[in-house]
Tab-separated table of C-alpha atoms (C1' of nucleotides) in Angstrom:
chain	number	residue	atom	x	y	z
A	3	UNK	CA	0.000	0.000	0.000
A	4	UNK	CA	1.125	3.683	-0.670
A	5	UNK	CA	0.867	5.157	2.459
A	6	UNK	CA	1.478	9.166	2.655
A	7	UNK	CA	4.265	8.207	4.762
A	8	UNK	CA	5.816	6.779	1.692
A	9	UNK	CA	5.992	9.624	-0.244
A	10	UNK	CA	8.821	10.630	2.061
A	11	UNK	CA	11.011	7.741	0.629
A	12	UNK	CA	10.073	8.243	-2.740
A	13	UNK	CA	10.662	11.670	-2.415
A	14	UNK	CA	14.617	10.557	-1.383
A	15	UNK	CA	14.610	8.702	-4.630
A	16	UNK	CA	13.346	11.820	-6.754
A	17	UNK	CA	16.512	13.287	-6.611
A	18	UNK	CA	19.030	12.742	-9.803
A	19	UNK	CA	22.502	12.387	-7.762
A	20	UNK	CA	20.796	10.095	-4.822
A	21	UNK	CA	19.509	8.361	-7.700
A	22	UNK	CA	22.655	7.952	-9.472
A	23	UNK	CA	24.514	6.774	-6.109
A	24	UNK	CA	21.856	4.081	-5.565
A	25	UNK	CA	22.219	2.698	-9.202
A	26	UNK	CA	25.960	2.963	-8.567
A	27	UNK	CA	25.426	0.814	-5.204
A	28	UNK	CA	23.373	-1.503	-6.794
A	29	UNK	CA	26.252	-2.616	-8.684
A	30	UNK	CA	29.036	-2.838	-6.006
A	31	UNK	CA	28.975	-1.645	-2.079
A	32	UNK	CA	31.354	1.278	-2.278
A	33	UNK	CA	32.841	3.795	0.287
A	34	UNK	CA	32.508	7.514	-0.172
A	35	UNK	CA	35.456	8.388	-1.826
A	36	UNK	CA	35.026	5.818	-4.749
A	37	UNK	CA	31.539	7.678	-4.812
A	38	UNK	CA	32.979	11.109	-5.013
A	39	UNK	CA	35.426	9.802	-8.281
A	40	UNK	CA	32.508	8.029	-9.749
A	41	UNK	CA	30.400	11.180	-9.337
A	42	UNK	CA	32.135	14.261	-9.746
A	43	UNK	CA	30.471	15.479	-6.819
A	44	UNK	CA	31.941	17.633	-3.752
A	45	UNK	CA	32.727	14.948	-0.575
A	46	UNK	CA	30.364	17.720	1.475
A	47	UNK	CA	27.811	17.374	-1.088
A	48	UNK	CA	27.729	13.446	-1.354
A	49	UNK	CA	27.766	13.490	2.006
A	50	UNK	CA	24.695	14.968	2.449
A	51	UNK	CA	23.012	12.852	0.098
A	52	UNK	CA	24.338	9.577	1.751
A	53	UNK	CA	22.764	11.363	5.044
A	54	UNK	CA	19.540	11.718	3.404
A	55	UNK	CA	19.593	7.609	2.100
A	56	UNK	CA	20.718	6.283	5.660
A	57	UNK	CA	17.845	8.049	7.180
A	58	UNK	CA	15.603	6.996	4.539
A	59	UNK	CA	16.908	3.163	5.219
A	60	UNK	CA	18.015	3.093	1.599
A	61	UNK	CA	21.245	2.381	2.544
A	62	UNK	CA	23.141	1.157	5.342
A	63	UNK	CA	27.138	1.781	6.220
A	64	UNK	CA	29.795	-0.425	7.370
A	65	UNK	CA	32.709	0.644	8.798
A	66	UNK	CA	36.129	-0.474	7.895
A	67	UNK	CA	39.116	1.521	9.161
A	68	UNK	CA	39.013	5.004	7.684
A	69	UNK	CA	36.638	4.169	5.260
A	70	UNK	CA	33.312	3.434	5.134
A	71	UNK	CA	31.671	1.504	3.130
A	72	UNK	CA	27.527	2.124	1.814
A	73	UNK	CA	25.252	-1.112	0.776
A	74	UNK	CA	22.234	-0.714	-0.911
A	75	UNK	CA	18.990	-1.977	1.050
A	76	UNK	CA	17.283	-3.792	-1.449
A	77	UNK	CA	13.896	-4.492	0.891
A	78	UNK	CA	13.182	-0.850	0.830
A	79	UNK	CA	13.359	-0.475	-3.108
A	80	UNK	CA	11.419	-3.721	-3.416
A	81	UNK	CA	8.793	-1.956	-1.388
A	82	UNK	CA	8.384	0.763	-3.483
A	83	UNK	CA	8.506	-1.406	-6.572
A	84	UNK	CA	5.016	-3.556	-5.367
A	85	UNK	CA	3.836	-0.289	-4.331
A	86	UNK	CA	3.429	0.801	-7.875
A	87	UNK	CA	2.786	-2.235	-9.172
A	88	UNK	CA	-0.054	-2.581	-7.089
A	89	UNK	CA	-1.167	0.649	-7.670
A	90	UNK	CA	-1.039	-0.070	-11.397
A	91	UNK	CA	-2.607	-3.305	-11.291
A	92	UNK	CA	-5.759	-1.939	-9.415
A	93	UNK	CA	-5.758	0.576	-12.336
A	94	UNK	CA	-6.235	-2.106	-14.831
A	95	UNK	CA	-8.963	-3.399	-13.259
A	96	UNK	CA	-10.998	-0.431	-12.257
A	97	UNK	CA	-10.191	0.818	-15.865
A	98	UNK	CA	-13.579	1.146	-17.056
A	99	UNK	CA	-14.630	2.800	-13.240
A	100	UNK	CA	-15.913	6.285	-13.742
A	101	UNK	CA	-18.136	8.070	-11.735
A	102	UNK	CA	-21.073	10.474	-12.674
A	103	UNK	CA	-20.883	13.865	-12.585
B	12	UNK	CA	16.070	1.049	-16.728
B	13	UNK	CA	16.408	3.795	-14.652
B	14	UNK	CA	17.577	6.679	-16.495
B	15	UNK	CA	18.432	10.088	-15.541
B	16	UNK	CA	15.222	11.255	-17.069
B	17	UNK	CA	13.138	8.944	-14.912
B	18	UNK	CA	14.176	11.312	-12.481
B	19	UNK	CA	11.662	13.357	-13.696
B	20	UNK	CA	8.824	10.679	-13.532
B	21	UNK	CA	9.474	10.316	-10.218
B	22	UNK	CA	9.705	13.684	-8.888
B	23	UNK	CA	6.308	13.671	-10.084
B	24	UNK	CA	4.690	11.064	-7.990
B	25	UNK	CA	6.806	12.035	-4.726
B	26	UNK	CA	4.594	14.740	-3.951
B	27	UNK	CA	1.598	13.715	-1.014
B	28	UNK	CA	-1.068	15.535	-2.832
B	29	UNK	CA	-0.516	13.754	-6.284
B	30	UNK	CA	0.189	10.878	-5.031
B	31	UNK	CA	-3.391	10.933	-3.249
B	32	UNK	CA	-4.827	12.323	-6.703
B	33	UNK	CA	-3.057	8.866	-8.199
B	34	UNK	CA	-4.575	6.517	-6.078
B	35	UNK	CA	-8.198	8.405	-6.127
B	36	UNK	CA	-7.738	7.611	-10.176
B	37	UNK	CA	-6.459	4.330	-9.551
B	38	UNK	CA	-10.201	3.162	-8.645
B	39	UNK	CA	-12.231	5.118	-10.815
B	40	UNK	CA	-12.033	7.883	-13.516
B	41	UNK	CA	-12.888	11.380	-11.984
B	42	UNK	CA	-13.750	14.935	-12.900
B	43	UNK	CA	-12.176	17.566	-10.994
B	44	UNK	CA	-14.869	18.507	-9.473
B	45	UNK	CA	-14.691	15.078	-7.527
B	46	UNK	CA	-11.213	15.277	-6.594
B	47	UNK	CA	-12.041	19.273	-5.343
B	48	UNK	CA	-13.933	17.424	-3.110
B	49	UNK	CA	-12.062	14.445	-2.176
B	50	UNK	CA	-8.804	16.175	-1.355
B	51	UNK	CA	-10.446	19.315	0.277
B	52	UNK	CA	-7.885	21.294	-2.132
B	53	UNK	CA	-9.125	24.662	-3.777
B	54	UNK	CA	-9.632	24.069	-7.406
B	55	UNK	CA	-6.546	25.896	-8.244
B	56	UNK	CA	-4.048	24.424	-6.381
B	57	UNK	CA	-5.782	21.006	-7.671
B	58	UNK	CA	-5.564	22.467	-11.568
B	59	UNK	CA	-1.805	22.863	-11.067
B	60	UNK	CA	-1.276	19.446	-10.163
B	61	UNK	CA	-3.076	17.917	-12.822
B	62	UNK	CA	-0.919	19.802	-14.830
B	63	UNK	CA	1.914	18.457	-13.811
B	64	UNK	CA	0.770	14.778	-14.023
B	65	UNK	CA	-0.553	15.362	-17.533
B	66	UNK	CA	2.445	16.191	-18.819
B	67	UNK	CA	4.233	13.486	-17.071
B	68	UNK	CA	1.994	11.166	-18.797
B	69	UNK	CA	0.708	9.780	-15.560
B	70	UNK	CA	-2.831	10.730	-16.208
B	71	UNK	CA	-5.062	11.476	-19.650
B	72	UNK	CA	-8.147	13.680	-19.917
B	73	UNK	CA	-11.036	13.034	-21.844
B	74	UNK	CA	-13.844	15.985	-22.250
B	75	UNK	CA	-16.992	15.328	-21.382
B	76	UNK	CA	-19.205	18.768	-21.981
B	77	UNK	CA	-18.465	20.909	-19.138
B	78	UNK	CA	-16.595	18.581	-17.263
B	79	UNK	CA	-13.209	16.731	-17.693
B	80	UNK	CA	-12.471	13.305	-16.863
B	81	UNK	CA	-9.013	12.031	-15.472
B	82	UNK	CA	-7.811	8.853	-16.000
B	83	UNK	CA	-5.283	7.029	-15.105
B	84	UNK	CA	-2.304	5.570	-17.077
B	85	UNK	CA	-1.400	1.995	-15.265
B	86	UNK	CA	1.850	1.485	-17.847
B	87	UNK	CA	4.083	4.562	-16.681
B	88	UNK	CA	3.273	3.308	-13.308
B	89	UNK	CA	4.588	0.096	-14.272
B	90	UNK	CA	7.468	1.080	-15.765
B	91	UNK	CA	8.467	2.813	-12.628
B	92	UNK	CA	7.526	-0.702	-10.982
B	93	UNK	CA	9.692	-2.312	-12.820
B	94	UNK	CA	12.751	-0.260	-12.972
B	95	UNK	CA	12.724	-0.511	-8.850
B	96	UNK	CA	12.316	-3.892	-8.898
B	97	UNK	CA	15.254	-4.142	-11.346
B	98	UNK	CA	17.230	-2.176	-9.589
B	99	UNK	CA	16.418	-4.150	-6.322
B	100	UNK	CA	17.445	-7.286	-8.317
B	101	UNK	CA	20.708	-5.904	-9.262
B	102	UNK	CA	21.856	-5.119	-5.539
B	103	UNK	CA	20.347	-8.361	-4.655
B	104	UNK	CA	22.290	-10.293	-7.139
B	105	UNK	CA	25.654	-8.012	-6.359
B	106	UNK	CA	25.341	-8.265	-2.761
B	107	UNK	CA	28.737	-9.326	-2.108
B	108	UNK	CA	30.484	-7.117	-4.622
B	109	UNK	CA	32.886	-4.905	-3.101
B	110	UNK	CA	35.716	-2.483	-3.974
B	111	UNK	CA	38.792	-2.524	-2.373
B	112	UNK	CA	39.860	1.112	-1.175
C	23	DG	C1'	52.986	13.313	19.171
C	24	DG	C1'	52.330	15.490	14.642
C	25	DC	C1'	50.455	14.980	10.135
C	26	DT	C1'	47.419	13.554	6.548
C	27	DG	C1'	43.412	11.568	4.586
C	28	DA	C1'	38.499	10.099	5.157
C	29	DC	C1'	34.271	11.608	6.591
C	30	DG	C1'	30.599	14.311	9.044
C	31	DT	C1'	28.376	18.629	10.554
C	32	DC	C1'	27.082	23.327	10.436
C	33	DA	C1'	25.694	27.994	8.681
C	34	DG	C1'	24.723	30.608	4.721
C	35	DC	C1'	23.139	31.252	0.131
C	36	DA	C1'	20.287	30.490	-3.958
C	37	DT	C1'	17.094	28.084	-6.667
C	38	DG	C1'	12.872	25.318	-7.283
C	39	DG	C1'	8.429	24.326	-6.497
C	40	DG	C1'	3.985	24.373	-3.964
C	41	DC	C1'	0.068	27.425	-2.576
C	42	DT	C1'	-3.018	31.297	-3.403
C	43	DG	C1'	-5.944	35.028	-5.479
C	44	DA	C1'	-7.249	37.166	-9.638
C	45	DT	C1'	-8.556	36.571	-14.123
C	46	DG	C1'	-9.976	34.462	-18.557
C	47	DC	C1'	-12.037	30.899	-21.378
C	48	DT	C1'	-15.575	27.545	-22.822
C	49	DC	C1'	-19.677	24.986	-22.544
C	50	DA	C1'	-24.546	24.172	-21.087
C	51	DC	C1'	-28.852	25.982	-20.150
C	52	DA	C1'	-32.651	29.158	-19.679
D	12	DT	C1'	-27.675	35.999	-25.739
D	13	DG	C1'	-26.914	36.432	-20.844
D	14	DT	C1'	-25.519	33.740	-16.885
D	15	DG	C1'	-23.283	30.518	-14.134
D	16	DA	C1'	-20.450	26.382	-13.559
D	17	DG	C1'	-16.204	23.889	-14.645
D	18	DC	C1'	-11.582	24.401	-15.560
D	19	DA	C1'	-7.016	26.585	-16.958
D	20	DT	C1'	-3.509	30.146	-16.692
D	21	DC	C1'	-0.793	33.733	-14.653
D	22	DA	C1'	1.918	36.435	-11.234
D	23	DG	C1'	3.424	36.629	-6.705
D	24	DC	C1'	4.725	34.917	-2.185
D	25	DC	C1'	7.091	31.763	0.752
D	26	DC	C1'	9.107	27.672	2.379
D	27	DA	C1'	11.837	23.490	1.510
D	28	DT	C1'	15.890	21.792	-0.197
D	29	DG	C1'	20.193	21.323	-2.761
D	30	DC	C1'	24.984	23.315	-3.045
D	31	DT	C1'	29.088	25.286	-0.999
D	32	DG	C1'	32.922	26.605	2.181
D	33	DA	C1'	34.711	26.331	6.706
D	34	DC	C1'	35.482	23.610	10.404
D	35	DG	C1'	35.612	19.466	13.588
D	36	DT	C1'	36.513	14.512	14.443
D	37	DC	C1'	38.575	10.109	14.026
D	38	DA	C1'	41.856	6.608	12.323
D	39	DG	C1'	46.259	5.298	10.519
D	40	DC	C1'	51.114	6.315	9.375
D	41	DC	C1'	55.720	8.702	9.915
DNA sequence: GGCTGACGTCAGCATGGGCTGATGCTCACA
DNA sequence: TGTGAGCATCAGCCCATGCTGACGTCAGCC
């Protein structure tokens, strides 16, 4: 179900850069400073944006000496996903729906 | 796939208002009039939003004399769907990928 | 202990986007 | 043809949010 509290988390997603990073993740788990050569982005900026993703629960950190390393969530994508599918699918079959003026 | 441009798409649906406009449509076909009433938001404010989802593609409009009908379009829904579940996928199936610093 | 690199936080600035009121357009109906 | 309802557009305001520079913190290396 799309709650309003989800629009929150899809909100985090709207975002081209966060969007980028999480496509990037999905690939490999990466620390920030691959992100910041794979990006182009300031380390303060990117920072911020890896903020925004832990608190959504998109991501999660692990940390390993100086570094620290970002993994994708995939629970909270796959969420979202059946979110819209659903939404979709009820859609299709209320297609023909329509209510009188 | 999700492209930079999906971005867009996105950004569309993360906001609470359209999102509740989207899953009003999602049951039945409406006029504005019905949503004015629904949301509780002035006809204006409701105008600009369908706006927005029209040219997003997420809804079409069909004239009907005085009034206008909204309804919804399940595939871009799905296509965001299935580019999250993709992308979930791909960190699932790359879960123990990892860069060396 | 001093230094450097990795990373986070904070304050300030600027842009984008949502909300509103005023206005205009079009259709239906008397 | 005049009127009112349904709907769109526009300009303006204001708040949220993304970007940046400066600074602080922690870990590892000399």
């Amino acid at each position: 179900m799309l709650t309003s509290a989800k629009t929150d988390l899809i909100k985090v997603l709207a975002d081209p850069m966060r969007l980028q990073i999480v496509q990037l993740l999905a690939v490999e788990t990466l620390c920030t400073t691959h992100l910041v050569e794979m990006t182009g982005a300031k380390q303060t900026n990117l920072s911020n944006h890896l903020k925004v993703l832990r608190d959504a629960g998109v991501v999660e950190t692990e940390p390993c000496g100086r570094f620290k390393y970002y993994r994708l969530c995939p629970d909270v994508l796959e969420s979202v996903a059946e979110s819209f599918a659903e939404l979709a699918a009820t859609a299709r079959a209320n297609a023909d729906n329509k209510r009188a003026c």
